[in-house]
């Protein structure tokens, strides 16, 4: 799948995530997309690879019905504590994005900040199948991930990788846009793309 589960649990347990990829504020690219798409209050959104939960908590605070899932139980524990501190309700889950514990057509939107870029090339087809299964027709998928390829950590998010794995599932694919994924210690050169699940 990519980086092993043990790495994530260790990073969240020893606090090293705070200086590697955590961020104190909701991601600005997510806020920009939410401001443009006019999702109805109460719409169901899933944060894939939710990590410490900043984005999921923000979306719940805006009136959406939010679930967050991460491979790391330690990450989900941190997200739960943050949500409690902010008196915010999110449906937190520990699970694998290649076998998601949600029913078909469960969500109007799925957001992925730096999860897809950890999914190995051989597993990306299964990722796309699972995402398509749980996303409702007309639903949106927002992916942000590394522009660069690094076999030890990142599998690049490129126009070809998105087309190869989502094009044959009937997704309408928006433009691939260069962005910076900002965290507490710096930024990662990345790409962002918004997809819509169409009627096949």
C-alpha positions as a Markdown table, in Angstrom:
| # | Residue | x | y | z |
|---|---|---|---|---|
| 1 | Unk | 0.0 | 0.0 | 0.0 |
| 2 | Unk | 2.9 | 2.4 | 0.6 |
| 3 | Unk | 4.1 | 3.6 | 4.0 |
| 4 | Unk | 3.3 | 0.9 | 6.7 |
| 5 | Unk | 0.7 | 1.4 | 9.4 |
| 6 | Unk | 3.4 | 1.1 | 12.1 |
| 7 | Unk | 5.1 | 4.2 | 10.8 |
| 8 | Unk | 2.0 | 6.3 | 11.2 |
| 9 | Unk | 1.1 | 5.0 | 14.6 |
| 10 | Unk | 4.7 | 5.7 | 15.8 |
| 11 | Unk | 4.7 | 9.2 | 14.4 |
| 12 | Unk | 1.4 | 10.1 | 16.0 |
| 13 | Unk | 2.4 | 8.4 | 19.3 |
| 14 | Unk | 5.8 | 10.1 | 19.7 |
| 15 | Unk | 4.6 | 13.5 | 18.4 |
| 16 | Unk | 6.8 | 13.7 | 15.4 |
| 17 | Unk | 3.8 | 14.3 | 13.2 |
| 18 | Unk | 3.5 | 17.8 | 14.7 |
| 19 | Unk | 6.7 | 19.0 | 12.9 |
| 20 | Unk | 6.4 | 16.8 | 9.7 |
| 21 | Unk | 2.8 | 17.3 | 8.4 |
| 22 | Unk | 0.4 | 18.5 | 11.0 |
| 23 | Unk | -1.2 | 22.0 | 10.6 |
| 24 | Unk | -2.9 | 24.3 | 13.1 |
| 25 | Unk | -5.6 | 25.6 | 10.8 |
| 26 | Unk | -7.9 | 24.0 | 8.2 |
| 27 | Unk | -6.3 | 23.8 | 4.8 |
| 28 | Unk | -6.8 | 26.8 | 2.7 |
| 29 | Unk | -7.4 | 24.9 | -0.5 |
| 30 | Unk | -10.3 | 23.0 | 1.1 |
| 31 | Unk | -11.8 | 26.2 | 2.3 |
| 32 | Unk | -11.6 | 27.6 | -1.2 |
| 33 | Unk | -13.3 | 24.6 | -2.7 |
| 34 | Unk | -16.1 | 24.6 | -0.1 |
| 35 | Unk | -16.8 | 28.3 | -0.7 |
| 36 | Unk | -17.3 | 27.6 | -4.4 |
| 37 | Unk | -19.4 | 24.4 | -4.6 |
| 38 | Unk | -22.3 | 25.4 | -2.4 |
| 39 | Unk | -22.9 | 22.1 | -0.6 |
| 40 | Unk | -26.2 | 22.0 | 1.3 |
| 41 | Unk | -25.9 | 22.1 | 5.2 |
| 42 | Unk | -26.0 | 18.6 | 6.5 |
| 43 | Unk | -24.3 | 17.1 | 3.4 |
| 44 | Unk | -22.3 | 14.0 | 4.2 |
| 45 | Unk | -18.5 | 14.5 | 3.7 |
| 46 | Unk | -15.7 | 11.9 | 4.3 |
| 47 | Unk | -12.1 | 13.0 | 5.1 |
| 48 | Unk | -9.9 | 10.2 | 3.8 |
| 49 | Unk | -6.6 | 9.9 | 5.7 |
| 50 | Unk | -7.9 | 12.4 | 8.2 |
| 51 | Unk | -4.8 | 12.4 | 10.4 |
| 52 | Unk | -5.2 | 14.7 | 13.4 |
| 53 | Unk | -8.6 | 15.8 | 12.2 |
| 54 | Unk | -8.2 | 19.6 | 11.4 |
| 55 | Unk | -10.1 | 19.5 | 8.1 |
| 56 | Unk | -12.8 | 17.1 | 9.3 |
| 57 | Unk | -13.4 | 19.3 | 12.4 |
| 58 | Unk | -13.6 | 22.4 | 10.3 |
| 59 | Unk | -16.1 | 20.9 | 8.0 |
| 60 | Unk | -18.3 | 19.7 | 10.9 |
| 61 | Unk | -18.2 | 23.2 | 12.3 |
| 62 | Unk | -19.6 | 24.5 | 9.0 |
| 63 | Unk | -22.7 | 22.4 | 9.4 |
| 64 | Unk | -21.8 | 19.3 | 7.4 |
| 65 | Unk | -22.2 | 15.7 | 8.5 |
| 66 | Unk | -18.6 | 14.6 | 8.6 |
| 67 | Unk | -16.8 | 11.3 | 8.9 |
| 68 | Unk | -13.0 | 11.0 | 9.2 |
| 69 | Unk | -11.0 | 7.8 | 8.6 |
| 70 | Unk | -7.3 | 7.0 | 9.1 |
| 71 | Unk | -5.2 | 3.9 | 9.0 |
| 72 | Unk | -3.6 | 5.0 | 12.3 |
| 73 | Unk | -5.5 | 4.5 | 15.5 |
| 74 | Unk | -3.2 | 6.9 | 17.2 |
| 75 | Unk | -4.1 | 9.6 | 14.7 |
| 76 | Unk | -7.8 | 9.0 | 15.2 |
| 77 | Unk | -7.4 | 9.3 | 19.0 |
| 78 | Unk | -5.7 | 12.7 | 18.5 |
| 79 | Unk | -8.5 | 13.8 | 16.2 |
| 80 | Unk | -11.2 | 12.7 | 18.7 |
| 81 | Unk | -9.5 | 14.7 | 21.5 |
| 82 | Unk | -9.3 | 17.8 | 19.3 |
| 83 | Unk | -13.0 | 17.5 | 18.4 |
| 84 | Unk | -14.0 | 17.1 | 22.0 |
| 85 | Unk | -12.0 | 20.1 | 23.0 |
| 86 | Unk | -13.8 | 22.1 | 20.3 |
| 87 | Unk | -17.3 | 20.6 | 21.2 |
| 88 | Unk | -17.5 | 19.3 | 17.6 |
| 89 | Unk | -19.1 | 16.0 | 16.5 |
| 90 | Unk | -17.3 | 13.9 | 13.8 |
| 91 | Unk | -17.8 | 10.2 | 13.0 |
| 92 | Unk | -14.2 | 8.9 | 13.5 |
| 93 | Unk | -13.1 | 5.6 | 12.1 |
| 94 | Unk | -9.9 | 3.6 | 12.0 |
| 95 | Unk | -9.7 | 1.8 | 8.7 |
| 96 | Unk | -8.1 | 1.2 | 5.3 |
| 97 | Unk | -9.0 | 3.3 | 2.3 |
| 98 | Unk | -8.7 | 0.1 | 0.2 |
| 99 | Unk | -11.6 | -1.4 | 2.1 |
| 100 | Unk | -13.8 | 1.4 | 3.4 |
| 101 | Unk | -16.4 | 0.6 | 6.1 |
| 102 | Unk | -19.2 | 2.6 | 4.5 |
| 103 | Unk | -22.2 | 1.7 | 2.5 |
| 104 | Unk | -22.6 | 2.5 | -1.2 |
| 105 | Unk | -23.5 | 6.0 | -2.2 |
| 106 | Unk | -22.9 | 7.3 | 1.4 |
| 107 | Unk | -21.3 | 10.7 | 0.7 |
| 108 | Unk | -21.8 | 13.8 | -1.3 |
| 109 | Unk | -18.2 | 14.7 | -1.1 |
| 110 | Unk | -14.9 | 13.0 | -0.3 |
| 111 | Unk | -11.8 | 15.0 | 0.5 |
| 112 | Unk | -8.2 | 13.6 | 0.4 |
| 113 | Unk | -5.3 | 15.7 | 1.6 |
| 114 | Unk | -2.1 | 13.7 | 1.2 |
| 115 | Unk | -3.6 | 10.2 | 1.3 |
| 116 | Unk | -3.7 | 9.3 | -2.4 |
| 117 | Unk | -0.1 | 10.2 | -2.7 |
| 118 | Unk | 0.8 | 7.4 | -0.3 |
| 119 | Unk | -1.2 | 4.8 | -2.2 |
| 120 | Unk | 1.2 | 2.7 | -4.3 |
| 121 | Unk | 0.6 | 2.4 | -8.1 |
| 122 | Unk | -0.6 | -1.2 | -7.8 |
| 123 | Unk | -3.2 | -0.2 | -5.2 |
| 124 | Unk | -4.6 | 2.9 | -6.8 |
| 125 | Unk | -7.2 | 1.1 | -8.9 |
| 126 | Unk | -8.7 | -0.4 | -5.7 |
| 127 | Unk | -8.6 | 3.0 | -4.1 |
| 128 | Unk | -10.6 | 4.5 | -7.0 |
| 129 | Unk | -13.1 | 1.6 | -6.9 |
| 130 | Unk | -13.8 | 2.1 | -3.2 |
| 131 | Unk | -14.1 | 5.8 | -3.5 |
| 132 | Unk | -16.5 | 5.5 | -6.4 |
| 133 | Unk | -18.5 | 2.9 | -4.5 |
| 134 | Unk | -19.2 | 5.1 | -1.5 |
| 135 | Unk | -19.6 | 8.4 | -3.4 |
| 136 | Unk | -23.1 | 9.3 | -4.5 |
| 137 | Unk | -23.8 | 10.1 | -8.2 |
| 138 | Unk | -22.9 | 13.7 | -8.8 |
| 139 | Unk | -20.6 | 13.7 | -5.7 |
| 140 | Unk | -17.3 | 15.4 | -5.6 |
| 141 | Unk | -13.8 | 14.0 | -4.8 |
| 142 | Unk | -11.1 | 16.5 | -3.9 |
| 143 | Unk | -7.5 | 15.1 | -4.1 |
| 144 | Unk | -4.4 | 17.0 | -3.1 |
| 145 | Unk | -1.0 | 15.3 | -3.1 |
| 146 | Unk | 2.7 | 15.5 | -3.9 |
| 147 | Unk | 3.9 | 16.6 | -7.3 |
| 148 | Unk | 7.1 | 14.6 | -6.8 |
| 149 | Unk | 7.6 | 10.8 | -6.9 |
| 150 | Unk | 9.6 | 9.3 | -4.0 |
| 151 | Unk | 9.4 | 5.5 | -3.8 |
| 152 | Unk | 10.1 | 5.6 | 0.0 |
| 153 | Unk | 7.1 | 7.9 | 0.7 |
| 154 | Unk | 5.3 | 9.6 | -2.2 |
| 155 | Unk | 3.6 | 8.4 | -5.4 |
| 156 | Unk | 3.0 | 11.5 | -7.4 |
| 157 | Unk | -0.4 | 12.9 | -8.2 |
| 158 | Unk | -0.3 | 13.6 | -11.9 |
| 159 | Unk | -2.7 | 14.1 | -14.8 |
| 160 | Unk | -2.0 | 10.6 | -16.0 |
| 161 | Unk | -2.4 | 8.9 | -12.6 |
| 162 | Unk | -5.8 | 10.6 | -12.1 |
| 163 | Unk | -7.0 | 9.7 | -15.7 |
| 164 | Unk | -5.7 | 6.2 | -15.5 |
| 165 | Unk | -7.5 | 5.3 | -12.3 |
| 166 | Unk | -10.7 | 7.5 | -12.4 |
| 167 | Unk | -11.3 | 8.0 | -16.1 |
| 168 | Unk | -12.7 | 4.5 | -16.7 |
| 169 | Unk | -15.0 | 4.8 | -13.7 |
| 170 | Unk | -17.0 | 7.6 | -15.3 |
| 171 | Unk | -15.6 | 10.5 | -13.3 |
| 172 | Unk | -15.6 | 14.0 | -14.8 |
| 173 | Unk | -12.0 | 15.2 | -14.1 |
| 174 | Unk | -11.3 | 18.9 | -13.6 |
| 175 | Unk | -7.9 | 20.5 | -14.3 |
| 176 | Unk | -4.9 | 19.5 | -12.3 |
| 177 | Unk | -3.7 | 22.6 | -10.5 |
| 178 | Unk | -0.3 | 23.2 | -8.8 |
| 179 | Unk | -0.6 | 24.1 | -5.1 |
| 180 | Unk | 1.5 | 24.1 | -1.9 |
| 181 | Unk | 0.3 | 21.9 | 0.9 |
| 182 | Unk | 1.2 | 24.0 | 3.9 |
| 183 | Unk | 2.0 | 22.5 | 7.3 |
| 184 | Unk | 3.5 | 23.7 | 10.6 |
| 185 | Unk | 7.1 | 23.3 | 9.4 |
| 186 | Unk | 6.9 | 24.3 | 5.8 |
| 187 | Unk | 5.2 | 23.3 | 2.6 |
| 188 | Unk | 5.1 | 20.5 | 0.0 |
| 189 | Unk | 4.9 | 21.1 | -3.7 |
| 190 | Unk | 1.7 | 19.4 | -4.7 |
| 191 | Unk | -1.2 | 19.1 | -7.2 |
| 192 | Unk | -4.9 | 19.4 | -6.6 |
| 193 | Unk | -7.8 | 18.1 | -8.7 |
| 194 | Unk | -11.6 | 18.1 | -8.3 |
| 195 | Unk | -13.5 | 15.2 | -9.7 |
| 196 | Unk | -17.3 | 14.6 | -10.0 |
| 197 | Unk | -18.9 | 11.1 | -10.1 |
| 198 | Unk | -21.1 | 11.1 | -13.2 |
| 199 | Unk | -23.9 | 8.8 | -14.3 |
| 200 | Unk | -22.3 | 5.9 | -16.1 |
